[in-house]
Amino acid sequence: MRHLFTGLICVLIGVGIQMVHSSSLTSMPGQRETVFLSKHLTYLMFAVCCGFAASRVSAELLKTNAWRFFWILVVLLVAVLIPGIGTRINGAQRWLRIGSLSLQPSELGRLVLPLVAARIVTELKFGQGFRLKSVPWTLLPLALTLPLVAKEPDLGATVFLAAGFLIALFIGGWPLRYFVGSAMLIAPAALSLLALKSYQMKRITGFMEAWQDISRAPWQIRQSLLSLGAGGLEGAGIGGGWQKLSYLPEANTDFVFAVIGEELGLAGTLAVVVIWMGVFLTGRAALRNLRRDSFEWIYGSTLVIQMVLQALANVAVVTAMVPPKGVPHPFISYGGTNLLVNITAVGLITGLSRHGAADGKTKTSTISDDDVHPEDAIHTDDEPAVRETPSSSTDDAAVTGTMQRQCP
């Protein structure tokens, strides 16, 4: 099942390469038409190397260094907000420039925060237990990272990071009463932290108006729905779409699913949705050999759920089911850090599933049917086996003679 899981991911990556190329053909007039494709392939090669390395990392190493990774993440999130270090694009300061490439630290949180949550919940479960006094320490990672991400500002990343952390706690068995109690206590602070800016309010009001009158919808939503509708059942063919010709903003990133709808039609969009259903099922099945309360199961399952939720959120934005927000489509949208994080997550999932398969084989080979003898199955060390030894003919004769002498 692990191979089928990675195979479906490879299909999505292939679709992404084609769609990034198609949606970027005329997005930069006067420059090379393949400029985005070249950078995407560069990101992809680096991401594949990171994914392969992640698949070879042991679960024990991940668990041991979880807090180290977390503090590195905090340092990067602080560095982004420092003028002259962080890069501001479209009013948001979310990126670190590394030569010609850029890194978005908040995306790395989708790997690190579930890792820390998985370690915390397993230590509590097999240690002191889920006690009330452990709640502040459990939620400390969120308290340190979410304000930094919201300051960038990035409302979508803030919500996704919180969701990934809480999903890991929920899978790990953190008591529901602590979820409810924590939500009631931090609700005022969360509302002030996530206070909507004017442009965010415009997105929400525009989204609500879109369902009343499409002509009053924001430009992005309107063009996205036009792209999906223009594709029909079979689409205009790869490269045949016209909305990407500067009509649809962010055609190669957040709204690449609309380009799929226009060029591959309803059949193409449904195929992508079915593939994601397969990713969820095969990803969970690949982890089935792990104990349900183990660190590996909690972390691996959270990574699978996170990827699928991000894909669903992107589809919901493109189809105007939720207010527009910059949510890239995993493996398909153009973007270096997003591609790096998702392929690394795939490597971690396959590595964790391989660890579970190895444990299963070890247990099977340790106790086999050939090693169990009938007398071992019946008798234990506490009850030593009582074996009957046949009496010899000499002993029988001695007993008979003794009985004759005692008779009168």
Short mmCIF file of C-alpha atoms in Angstrom, two decimals:
data_model
loop_
_atom_site.label_atom_id
_atom_site.label_comp_id
_atom_site.label_asym_id
_atom_site.label_seq_id
_atom_site.Cartn_x
_atom_site.Cartn_y
_atom_site.Cartn_z
CA MET A 1 0.00 0.00 0.00
CA ARG A 2 2.96 2.28 0.60
CA HIS A 3 3.95 2.02 -3.07
CA LEU A 4 0.42 2.85 -4.23
CA PHE A 5 0.45 5.89 -1.97
CA THR A 6 3.68 7.22 -3.45
CA GLY A 7 2.43 6.36 -6.94
CA LEU A 8 -0.64 8.56 -6.50
CA ILE A 9 1.57 11.37 -5.24
CA CYS A 10 3.73 11.02 -8.36
CA VAL A 11 0.60 11.35 -10.51
CA LEU A 12 -0.27 14.62 -8.75
CA ILE A 13 3.29 15.87 -9.23
CA GLY A 14 3.05 15.06 -12.93
CA VAL A 15 -0.23 16.95 -13.22
CA GLY A 16 1.41 19.85 -11.40
CA ILE A 17 4.33 20.01 -13.82
CA GLN A 18 1.97 20.11 -16.79
CA MET A 19 -0.36 22.67 -15.23
CA VAL A 20 2.45 24.98 -14.06
CA HIS A 21 3.83 24.94 -17.59
CA SER A 22 0.43 25.52 -19.19
CA SER A 23 -0.76 28.22 -16.78
CA SER A 24 2.54 30.13 -17.01
CA LEU A 25 2.97 30.21 -20.79
CA THR A 26 2.00 33.85 -21.19
CA SER A 27 2.11 35.07 -17.61
CA MET A 28 5.43 36.89 -18.18
CA PRO A 29 5.31 38.55 -21.62
CA GLY A 30 8.68 39.29 -23.15
CA GLN A 31 10.50 36.69 -21.07
CA ARG A 32 11.05 32.98 -21.48
CA GLU A 33 7.69 31.23 -21.41
CA THR A 34 9.16 28.39 -19.37
CA VAL A 35 10.61 30.57 -16.62
CA PHE A 36 8.14 29.31 -14.01
CA LEU A 37 8.49 25.72 -15.17
CA SER A 38 12.28 25.89 -14.85
CA LYS A 39 12.09 27.19 -11.30
CA HIS A 40 9.36 24.67 -10.46
CA LEU A 41 11.56 21.80 -11.66
CA THR A 42 14.46 23.17 -9.62
CA TYR A 43 12.27 23.25 -6.52
CA LEU A 44 11.01 19.77 -7.35
CA MET A 45 14.47 18.21 -7.59
CA PHE A 46 15.50 19.72 -4.27
CA ALA A 47 12.20 18.65 -2.68
CA VAL A 48 12.59 15.06 -3.92
CA CYS A 49 16.07 14.91 -2.36
CA CYS A 50 14.65 16.17 0.93
CA GLY A 51 11.78 13.70 0.72
CA PHE A 52 14.15 10.79 0.14
CA ALA A 53 16.32 11.88 3.06
CA ALA A 54 13.23 12.22 5.27
CA SER A 55 12.13 8.68 4.41
CA ARG A 56 15.41 7.39 5.87
CA VAL A 57 15.14 9.25 9.17
CA SER A 58 14.21 7.04 12.10
CA ALA A 59 11.17 7.79 14.22
CA GLU A 60 13.35 7.86 17.32
CA LEU A 61 15.53 10.59 15.81
CA LEU A 62 12.45 12.66 14.95
CA LYS A 63 11.02 12.28 18.43
CA THR A 64 14.31 13.07 20.16
CA ASN A 65 14.92 16.26 18.15
CA ALA A 66 11.33 17.51 18.00
CA TRP A 67 11.95 20.44 20.35
CA ARG A 68 15.16 21.38 18.52
CA PHE A 69 13.23 21.62 15.26
CA PHE A 70 10.62 23.70 17.04
CA TRP A 71 13.08 26.29 18.32
CA ILE A 72 14.66 26.53 14.86
CA LEU A 73 11.17 27.26 13.51
CA VAL A 74 10.64 30.00 16.11
CA VAL A 75 13.95 31.63 15.15
CA LEU A 76 12.98 31.60 11.46
CA LEU A 77 9.54 33.08 12.20
CA VAL A 78 11.16 35.89 14.19
CA ALA A 79 13.73 36.50 11.44
CA VAL A 80 10.97 36.95 8.86
CA LEU A 81 9.58 39.90 10.82
CA ILE A 82 12.93 41.71 11.07
CA PRO A 83 13.21 44.52 8.48
CA GLY A 84 16.00 43.86 6.04
CA ILE A 85 15.88 40.09 6.60
CA GLY A 86 12.28 39.23 5.78
CA THR A 87 10.95 39.99 2.31
CA ARG A 88 7.67 41.89 1.92
CA ILE A 89 5.49 40.96 -1.06
CA ASN A 90 1.97 42.34 -1.63
CA GLY A 91 1.90 43.85 1.85
CA ALA A 92 2.84 40.62 3.66
CA GLN A 93 6.25 39.84 5.14
CA ARG A 94 6.40 36.04 4.98
CA TRP A 95 9.53 35.07 3.08
CA LEU A 96 13.27 34.74 3.58
CA ARG A 97 15.44 35.23 0.50
CA ILE A 98 18.19 32.67 -0.08
CA GLY A 99 19.91 33.75 -3.28
CA SER A 100 17.40 33.53 -6.11
CA LEU A 101 15.12 31.27 -4.06
CA SER A 102 12.75 32.10 -1.23
CA LEU A 103 11.67 30.23 1.90
CA GLN A 104 8.39 30.63 3.77
CA PRO A 105 9.01 29.55 7.39
CA SER A 106 5.31 29.35 8.27
CA GLU A 107 5.00 26.48 5.79
CA LEU A 108 7.69 24.56 7.69
CA GLY A 109 5.42 24.73 10.72
CA ARG A 110 3.14 22.17 9.05
CA LEU A 111 5.91 19.63 9.61
CA VAL A 112 7.24 20.82 12.95
CA LEU A 113 4.13 21.59 15.01
CA PRO A 114 2.50 18.14 14.51
CA LEU A 115 5.87 16.61 15.35
CA VAL A 116 6.03 18.44 18.67
CA ALA A 117 2.37 17.67 19.39
CA ALA A 118 2.92 13.96 18.73
CA ARG A 119 5.86 13.90 21.13
CA ILE A 120 3.97 15.81 23.84
CA VAL A 121 0.86 13.65 23.70
CA THR A 122 2.79 10.36 23.71
CA GLU A 123 4.95 11.47 26.64
CA LEU A 124 1.86 12.43 28.60
CA LYS A 125 0.03 9.22 27.74
CA PHE A 126 2.87 6.93 28.77
CA GLY A 127 4.20 9.18 31.53
CA GLN A 128 2.33 11.29 34.05
CA GLY A 129 -0.98 11.03 32.21
CA PHE A 130 -3.33 13.75 30.98
CA ARG A 131 -3.49 16.12 33.92
CA LEU A 132 -4.85 19.64 34.14
CA LYS A 133 -1.50 21.11 35.11
CA SER A 134 0.02 19.82 31.84
CA VAL A 135 -2.38 21.84 29.63
CA PRO A 136 -0.31 25.09 29.53
CA TRP A 137 2.85 23.18 28.61
CA THR A 138 0.92 21.24 25.96
CA LEU A 139 -0.32 24.43 24.27
CA LEU A 140 2.99 26.31 24.60
CA PRO A 141 4.06 25.68 20.95
CA LEU A 142 0.86 27.31 19.68
CA ALA A 143 1.26 30.27 22.03
CA LEU A 144 4.76 30.94 20.71
CA THR A 145 4.22 30.45 16.97
CA LEU A 146 0.69 31.60 16.10
CA PRO A 147 1.20 35.27 17.11
CA LEU A 148 4.34 35.41 14.94
CA VAL A 149 2.53 34.00 11.90
CA ALA A 150 -0.48 36.26 12.43
CA LYS A 151 1.88 39.24 12.57
CA GLU A 152 3.13 38.61 9.01
CA PRO A 153 0.06 38.67 8.44
CA ASP A 154 -1.08 35.23 7.25
CA LEU A 155 -4.51 34.29 8.55
CA GLY A 156 -4.73 31.10 6.49
CA ALA A 157 -1.39 29.76 7.72
CA THR A 158 -2.35 30.61 11.31
CA VAL A 159 -5.52 28.55 11.05
CA PHE A 160 -3.79 25.63 9.31
CA LEU A 161 -0.94 25.49 11.83
CA ALA A 162 -3.37 25.47 14.74
CA ALA A 163 -5.45 22.79 13.03
CA GLY A 164 -2.45 20.52 12.42
CA PHE A 165 -1.30 20.79 16.03
CA LEU A 166 -4.77 20.14 17.44
CA ILE A 167 -5.39 17.22 15.06
CA ALA A 168 -2.26 15.53 16.40
CA LEU A 169 -3.46 16.04 19.98
CA PHE A 170 -6.90 14.67 19.10
CA ILE A 171 -5.50 11.58 17.37
CA GLY A 172 -3.22 11.06 20.36
CA GLY A 173 -6.18 10.94 22.73
CA TRP A 174 -5.92 14.32 24.45
CA PRO A 175 -9.12 14.61 26.52
CA LEU A 176 -12.01 16.46 24.89
CA ARG A 177 -12.65 18.45 28.07
CA TYR A 178 -9.24 20.08 27.68
CA PHE A 179 -10.09 21.10 24.10
CA VAL A 180 -13.31 22.74 25.26
CA GLY A 181 -11.79 24.39 28.30
CA SER A 182 -8.78 25.71 26.39
CA ALA A 183 -11.01 27.09 23.63
CA MET A 184 -13.10 29.01 26.15
CA LEU A 185 -10.04 30.48 27.85
CA ILE A 186 -8.11 31.54 24.75
CA ALA A 187 -11.10 32.65 22.65
CA PRO A 188 -10.73 36.38 23.52
CA ALA A 189 -7.01 36.36 22.74
CA ALA A 190 -7.60 34.42 19.53
CA LEU A 191 -10.24 36.88 18.33
CA SER A 192 -7.93 39.83 18.91
CA LEU A 193 -5.07 37.96 17.24
CA LEU A 194 -7.16 37.09 14.20
CA ALA A 195 -8.82 40.50 13.92
CA LEU A 196 -9.67 40.94 10.26
CA LYS A 197 -8.02 43.64 8.21
CA SER A 198 -10.00 45.75 5.74
CA TYR A 199 -8.93 43.69 2.73
CA GLN A 200 -9.91 40.49 4.54
CA MET A 201 -13.35 41.90 5.29
CA LYS A 202 -13.72 42.78 1.60
CA ARG A 203 -12.98 39.16 0.70
CA ILE A 204 -15.67 37.88 3.03
CA THR A 205 -18.33 40.36 1.94
CA GLY A 206 -17.46 39.73 -1.70
CA PHE A 207 -17.77 36.00 -1.16
CA MET A 208 -21.23 36.44 0.34
CA GLU A 209 -22.30 38.68 -2.53
CA ALA A 210 -21.08 36.13 -5.08
CA TRP A 211 -23.90 33.77 -4.13
CA GLN A 212 -26.46 36.53 -4.57
CA ASP A 213 -25.18 38.10 -7.79
CA ILE A 214 -22.14 36.74 -9.64
CA SER A 215 -21.54 40.13 -11.25
CA ARG A 216 -20.85 41.61 -7.79
CA ALA A 217 -18.37 38.88 -6.85
CA PRO A 218 -14.65 39.67 -6.49
CA TRP A 219 -12.70 39.45 -9.73
CA GLN A 220 -10.79 36.32 -8.70
CA ILE A 221 -13.90 34.35 -7.78
CA ARG A 222 -15.74 35.45 -10.91
CA GLN A 223 -12.91 34.47 -13.24
CA SER A 224 -12.37 31.20 -11.38
CA LEU A 225 -16.01 30.17 -11.81
CA LEU A 226 -15.90 31.24 -15.47
CA SER A 227 -12.84 29.03 -15.99
CA LEU A 228 -14.54 26.01 -14.45
CA GLY A 229 -17.70 26.59 -16.47
CA ALA A 230 -15.86 27.18 -19.75
CA GLY A 231 -14.18 23.79 -19.53
CA GLY A 232 -17.40 21.83 -19.78
CA LEU A 233 -17.12 18.07 -19.51
CA GLU A 234 -13.91 17.41 -21.44
CA GLY A 235 -12.18 20.79 -21.34
CA ALA A 236 -10.44 22.87 -23.97
CA GLY A 237 -7.34 20.69 -23.96
CA ILE A 238 -3.97 21.22 -22.31
CA GLY A 239 -2.72 24.67 -23.25
CA GLY A 240 -6.06 25.64 -24.79
CA GLY A 241 -7.42 27.69 -21.91
CA TRP A 242 -7.72 31.46 -22.21
CA GLN A 243 -8.43 32.55 -18.62
CA LYS A 244 -4.72 32.18 -17.77
CA LEU A 245 -3.96 34.97 -20.27
CA SER A 246 -3.85 37.52 -17.44
CA TYR A 247 -7.61 37.22 -16.82
CA LEU A 248 -7.36 34.84 -13.85
CA PRO A 249 -5.02 36.13 -11.10
CA GLU A 250 -2.63 33.59 -9.53
CA ALA A 251 -3.43 31.09 -12.28
CA ASN A 252 -0.30 29.03 -11.62
CA THR A 253 -0.49 29.08 -7.82
CA ASP A 254 -3.64 29.38 -5.73
CA PHE A 255 -6.10 29.07 -8.65
CA VAL A 256 -4.38 26.37 -10.69
CA PHE A 257 -7.37 24.08 -10.04
CA ALA A 258 -9.49 26.47 -12.12
CA VAL A 259 -7.03 26.05 -15.00
CA ILE A 260 -7.42 22.28 -14.65
CA GLY A 261 -11.18 22.72 -14.90
CA GLU A 262 -10.91 24.83 -18.04
CA GLU A 263 -8.36 22.70 -19.87
CA LEU A 264 -9.28 19.21 -18.64
CA GLY A 265 -12.96 19.82 -17.92
CA LEU A 266 -15.16 18.29 -15.27
CA ALA A 267 -13.53 14.92 -15.93
CA GLY A 268 -10.12 16.33 -15.02
CA THR A 269 -11.25 18.02 -11.83
CA LEU A 270 -13.13 14.93 -10.66
CA ALA A 271 -10.07 12.81 -11.44
CA VAL A 272 -7.96 15.02 -9.19
CA VAL A 273 -10.54 14.73 -6.39
CA VAL A 274 -10.61 10.93 -6.76
CA ILE A 275 -6.81 10.82 -6.63
CA TRP A 276 -6.90 12.75 -3.37
CA MET A 277 -9.41 10.29 -1.96
CA GLY A 278 -6.97 7.55 -2.90
CA VAL A 279 -4.12 9.43 -1.22
CA PHE A 280 -6.09 9.60 2.02
CA LEU A 281 -7.07 5.92 1.98
CA THR A 282 -3.67 4.56 0.94
CA GLY A 283 -1.84 6.89 3.30
CA ARG A 284 -3.84 5.66 6.26
CA ALA A 285 -3.52 2.05 5.08
CA ALA A 286 0.26 2.39 4.79
CA LEU A 287 0.36 3.17 8.52
CA ARG A 288 -1.92 0.31 9.57
CA ASN A 289 0.94 -1.77 11.03
CA LEU A 290 1.64 0.88 13.65
CA ARG A 291 0.14 0.90 17.12
CA ARG A 292 -2.72 3.38 17.36
CA ASP A 293 -1.19 5.08 20.39
CA SER A 294 2.38 5.24 19.06
CA PHE A 295 4.29 8.38 18.14
CA GLU A 296 4.69 7.12 14.57
CA TRP A 297 0.95 6.60 14.06
CA ILE A 298 -0.01 9.99 15.49
CA TYR A 299 2.55 11.93 13.47
CA GLY A 300 2.05 10.02 10.21
CA SER A 301 -1.74 10.22 10.34
CA THR A 302 -1.62 13.94 11.03
CA LEU A 303 0.60 14.55 8.01
CA VAL A 304 -1.78 12.61 5.75
CA ILE A 305 -4.83 14.48 7.05
CA GLN A 306 -3.07 17.84 6.70
CA MET A 307 -2.27 17.29 3.02
CA VAL A 308 -5.81 16.23 2.19
CA LEU A 309 -7.34 19.13 4.13
CA GLN A 310 -5.13 21.60 2.27
CA ALA A 311 -6.25 20.16 -1.08
CA LEU A 312 -9.90 20.34 -0.03
CA ALA A 313 -9.45 23.94 1.15
CA ASN A 314 -7.94 24.91 -2.21
CA VAL A 315 -10.81 23.31 -4.12
CA ALA A 316 -13.31 25.05 -1.83
CA VAL A 317 -11.71 28.45 -2.49
CA VAL A 318 -11.60 27.94 -6.27
CA THR A 319 -15.25 26.84 -6.37
CA ALA A 320 -16.36 29.75 -4.13
CA MET A 321 -17.41 27.48 -1.27
CA VAL A 322 -15.34 29.52 1.21
CA PRO A 323 -13.97 33.08 1.11
CA PRO A 324 -10.87 33.48 -1.11
CA LYS A 325 -7.60 32.83 0.69
CA GLY A 326 -4.12 32.05 -0.57
CA VAL A 327 -4.15 28.25 -0.21
CA PRO A 328 -1.92 26.48 -2.77
CA HIS A 329 -2.91 23.07 -4.11
CA PRO A 330 -0.42 20.46 -2.81
CA PHE A 331 1.94 19.07 -5.49
CA ILE A 332 0.11 20.95 -8.27
CA SER A 333 0.52 24.67 -7.53
CA TYR A 334 3.73 26.51 -8.30
CA GLY A 335 5.68 27.34 -5.15
CA GLY A 336 8.96 26.21 -3.66
CA THR A 337 8.32 25.93 0.08
CA ASN A 338 4.88 24.38 -0.35
CA LEU A 339 6.29 21.72 -2.68
CA LEU A 340 9.25 21.11 -0.36
CA VAL A 341 7.05 20.67 2.71
CA ASN A 342 4.55 18.33 1.04
CA ILE A 343 7.14 16.05 -0.57
CA THR A 344 9.09 15.94 2.69
CA ALA A 345 5.84 14.97 4.42
CA VAL A 346 5.42 12.12 1.93
CA GLY A 347 8.95 10.96 2.72
CA LEU A 348 8.23 11.04 6.45
CA ILE A 349 5.00 9.08 5.98
CA THR A 350 6.70 6.36 3.93
CA GLY A 351 9.55 6.18 6.43
CA LEU A 352 7.17 5.82 9.36
CA SER A 353 5.15 3.16 7.53
CA ARG A 354 8.34 1.26 6.73
CA HIS A 355 9.23 1.36 10.41
CA GLY A 356 5.86 -0.21 11.25
CA ALA A 357 6.28 -2.91 8.61
CA ALA A 358 9.74 -3.76 9.97
CA ASP A 359 8.35 -4.08 13.49
CA GLY A 360 5.63 -6.40 12.24
CA LYS A 361 8.13 -8.65 10.50
CA THR A 362 10.33 -8.73 13.59
CA LYS A 363 7.45 -9.82 15.81
CA THR A 364 6.38 -12.47 13.31
CA SER A 365 9.86 -13.92 12.95
CA THR A 366 10.49 -13.91 16.71
CA ILE A 367 7.55 -16.23 17.48
CA SER A 368 6.72 -18.73 14.77
CA ASP A 369 4.73 -21.93 14.76
CA ASP A 370 7.91 -24.00 14.41
CA ASP A 371 9.29 -22.57 17.66
CA VAL A 372 6.27 -23.56 19.77
CA HIS A 373 6.31 -27.14 21.07
CA PRO A 374 3.18 -28.85 22.40
CA GLU A 375 4.53 -29.20 25.91
CA ASP A 376 5.62 -25.54 25.91
CA ALA A 377 2.11 -24.52 24.96
CA ILE A 378 0.62 -26.45 27.91
CA HIS A 379 3.18 -26.01 30.68
CA THR A 380 4.79 -22.86 31.96
CA ASP A 381 7.82 -22.14 34.07
CA ASP A 382 5.60 -21.63 37.10
CA GLU A 383 4.03 -25.06 36.58
CA PRO A 384 6.81 -27.44 35.61
CA ALA A 385 5.70 -30.31 33.46
CA VAL A 386 5.21 -33.60 35.27
CA ARG A 387 6.41 -36.33 32.97
CA GLU A 388 5.53 -39.99 33.60
CA THR A 389 8.52 -42.34 33.45
CA PRO A 390 7.71 -45.94 32.72
CA SER A 391 8.65 -48.30 35.57
CA SER A 392 11.11 -51.07 34.78
CA SER A 393 10.41 -54.82 35.21
CA THR A 394 12.97 -54.98 38.04
CA ASP A 395 11.03 -52.43 40.06
CA ASP A 396 7.80 -54.37 39.50
CA ALA A 397 9.38 -57.59 40.78
CA ALA A 398 10.71 -55.90 43.92
CA VAL A 399 7.29 -54.50 44.74
CA THR A 400 5.65 -57.93 44.25
CA GLY A 401 8.16 -59.67 46.56
CA THR A 402 7.64 -57.13 49.31
CA MET A 403 3.88 -57.62 49.22
CA GLN A 404 4.27 -61.46 49.50
CA ARG A 405 6.49 -61.21 52.60
CA GLN A 406 3.96 -58.96 54.33
CA CYS A 407 1.12 -61.44 53.80
CA PRO A 408 0.59 -64.04 56.65
#
